[in-house]
Amino acid sequence: MGRDTRKGQPRYAVFDHTADLGLEIYGIDERELFVNAAFALFDSMTDMSCVKRVVTRSFEIEGSDREDLLVNFLREMLALYNGDGLLVKDVCLDTFTGSHVAGTAVGDLFDSSKHRIIMEIKAVTYHMLRVDQTSRGWRGRVICDV
Amino acid sequence: MGGMRVPGMIYTSDKMLGNIGTDQSPKQVANVAHLPGILKYSMAMPDMHWGYGFPIGGVAAFDLNEGVISPGGVGYDINCGVRLMATRLFFGDIKDRLHDLVTALFQNIPTGVGSKGSLKLSVSEEKKVLREGASWAVARGFGEAGDLETTEDRGVMEGADPDLVSDRALDRGKQQLGTLGSGNHFLEIEVVEEIFDETAARAFGLELNQVAVVIHSGSRGLGYQVCDDYLARMVKTMAKLDFQLPDRQLACAYLASDAGRRYLAAMACAANYAWANRQMLMHWTRETFERTLRKSPRDMGMRLVYDVCHNIAKIEEFVIDGKKKKVCVHRKGATRALPPGHRALPDRYRAVGQPVLIPGDMGTGSYVLVGTEKAFHETFGSTCHGAGRVMSRSQAKKASRGRSIVREMADRHVIVMATGKGTLQEEIPEAYKDVDSVVDIVHNAGLSKKVARLRAVGCIKG
């Protein structure tokens, strides 16, 4: 789903989980994994072709390990929508370590005349959470409560 | 890992056991048994399915001094629950007006993803909602004082402290008070089609062919955010605890600790928000029925039979080894089922026991059960909560491709209106366990007894 990463694999795929939304996210490195994770979240929520790059918000997130950092990062992205109504089109990471990430999210504020919410994502969970290095780069698995 | 501290206990049948094997919920029952201070058993009801940390359908009680409280043991939708209202009408009275009724309800009750309430709420007013629960709504004209009598805990949880609710949660909650939500939440017009227990049905004011309304909704974004905030905090402090957890999502804190007390006080806020929310939804339902059918409130007689929560942790008193003891019961997708004579019951139900409301899948109908002495002693006064999912949302979407769910429902004599087309596909009846089988298991196990079955005739969804 979404445009291909530099190595030609999809940015993310959806996997099945009883009541919820499972996202398997790919990236050639950890930075790309995080950028693609934000994309996966919002691509599941809305039609991204209708979201313009007009509003930016900066963020700074910490986590005790990669998995925790990924969940906290996605929580922050979801909060940008739930708080300000920001539909995130893309993120730019200024700093990234295994336990800290800072950068800017860019997108558009939700407007019912322009955007449609296909799926309400209640929360990003720790359930079956994984971040692994694979032969093709990095892979993350996150389940969202919808 | 410390190992299981108590045995697991799953209520099921041979037929349903087949379903259970397909997901990880039995493992989750075992995981919960690892938690400190857990009492008697880690339990799961027959509608059990895979949840986050705790299985959905899970029941676990903890010692107040040595035990823990876990946001994952309550769930994201804190005080998601069910409310049943009975009317003086019979099916014949509304049969020809059903389409108008469903349409009017669909217009008057905000439903669906991102729906906003019509209320403009200041933060200080929102904090009052969080403290006062259903009585806040009644005091502002959404319903009658009598409604509180037949709401679990009179629609308010003690100890709520709005200062422990984050700005993010308050923000999400401010816009959504008085909305039904999406997903499996619904408002249904139902008709009593079978009575199993005449005495209890009479006490609950239910009779054959009577028109009733069932509302299934919760604490909306505010509850999700409270769960998420406290889960994040507890994950952070998990390493400092003197035990290890088999799953991060089970993150918890000792009930006697500051962190545990704080979560309980924030959770109470979300519980109160949900009660106020269902009270408002009921008020608009009353108004809609009265206006559409041009009947006075007196002729309509829409009365709250009961309101139960099925995602909650509560301090309740039980008899353990012959001694009275206060414990913290987590019910995640499980319903309180108090026995006859219990002091928490309103006078009118004390002789028969607590009404237990079990909604089925979309357009099927609901069961009314009654609490028992056996549940009080065996399951910390708990029983099942609904049908329980068997298909994932995407499986359900696949299975419903090319079908008109609205027409299929109409063929079953149920008028359905939904904001999102996807919701109907995700909520097709075959995505859920058969509610009849789930209810038969708790009935035969004596955890609650069947009183009445209602069939759906109209349904609105998000």
Tab-separated table of C-alpha atoms in Angstrom, chain B residues 9-13 15-17 19-20 25 43-49 56-59 333-334 358 369 379 382-390 433-445 447-448:
chain	number	residue	atom	x	y	z
B	9	MET	CA	-11.268	-20.605	34.356
B	10	ILE	CA	-13.020	-20.324	30.997
B	11	TYR	CA	-16.795	-20.678	30.733
B	12	THR	CA	-17.612	-22.253	27.403
B	13	SER	CA	-19.243	-25.206	25.643
B	15	LYS	CA	-19.301	-26.171	20.428
B	16	MET	CA	-17.675	-22.844	21.302
B	17	LEU	CA	-14.381	-24.374	22.334
B	19	ASN	CA	-13.745	-20.993	18.180
B	20	ILE	CA	-11.568	-20.296	21.187
B	25	SER	CA	-7.398	-15.465	24.321
B	43	MET	CA	-11.752	-15.934	34.411
B	44	ALA	CA	-13.223	-15.568	30.933
B	45	MET	CA	-16.846	-15.546	29.868
B	46	PRO	CA	-18.127	-17.520	26.836
B	47	ASP	CA	-18.031	-14.433	24.589
B	48	MET	CA	-14.291	-14.318	25.150
B	49	HIS	CA	-12.042	-13.155	22.348
B	56	ILE	CA	-12.291	-9.428	26.122
B	57	GLY	CA	-14.770	-11.306	28.300
B	58	GLY	CA	-12.168	-11.354	31.080
B	59	VAL	CA	-12.944	-11.081	34.799
B	333	GLY	CA	-16.325	-7.198	28.332
B	334	ALA	CA	-18.201	-8.660	31.286
B	358	ILE	CA	-26.745	-8.627	26.732
B	369	LEU	CA	-30.955	-11.866	32.256
B	379	THR	CA	-17.310	-14.997	39.365
B	382	SER	CA	-20.030	-11.231	36.806
B	383	THR	CA	-21.452	-12.689	33.619
B	384	CYS	CA	-21.013	-12.306	29.842
B	385	HIS	CA	-21.518	-9.036	27.918
B	386	GLY	CA	-22.502	-9.798	24.351
B	387	ALA	CA	-21.981	-11.962	21.352
B	388	GLY	CA	-18.206	-11.546	20.945
B	389	ARG	CA	-16.427	-11.205	17.606
B	390	VAL	CA	-15.232	-14.203	15.608
B	433	LYS	CA	-20.557	-15.517	17.961
B	434	ASP	CA	-24.138	-16.652	18.204
B	435	VAL	CA	-25.600	-14.710	21.149
B	436	ASP	CA	-28.099	-17.499	21.921
B	437	SER	CA	-25.244	-19.942	22.558
B	438	VAL	CA	-23.305	-17.426	24.673
B	439	VAL	CA	-26.356	-16.741	26.826
B	440	ASP	CA	-27.211	-20.455	27.142
B	441	ILE	CA	-23.759	-21.107	28.586
B	442	VAL	CA	-24.037	-18.487	31.349
B	443	HIS	CA	-27.658	-19.577	31.987
B	444	ASN	CA	-26.685	-23.241	32.318
B	445	ALA	CA	-23.630	-22.365	34.404
B	447	LEU	CA	-24.030	-17.128	36.346
B	448	SER	CA	-27.273	-15.385	35.399
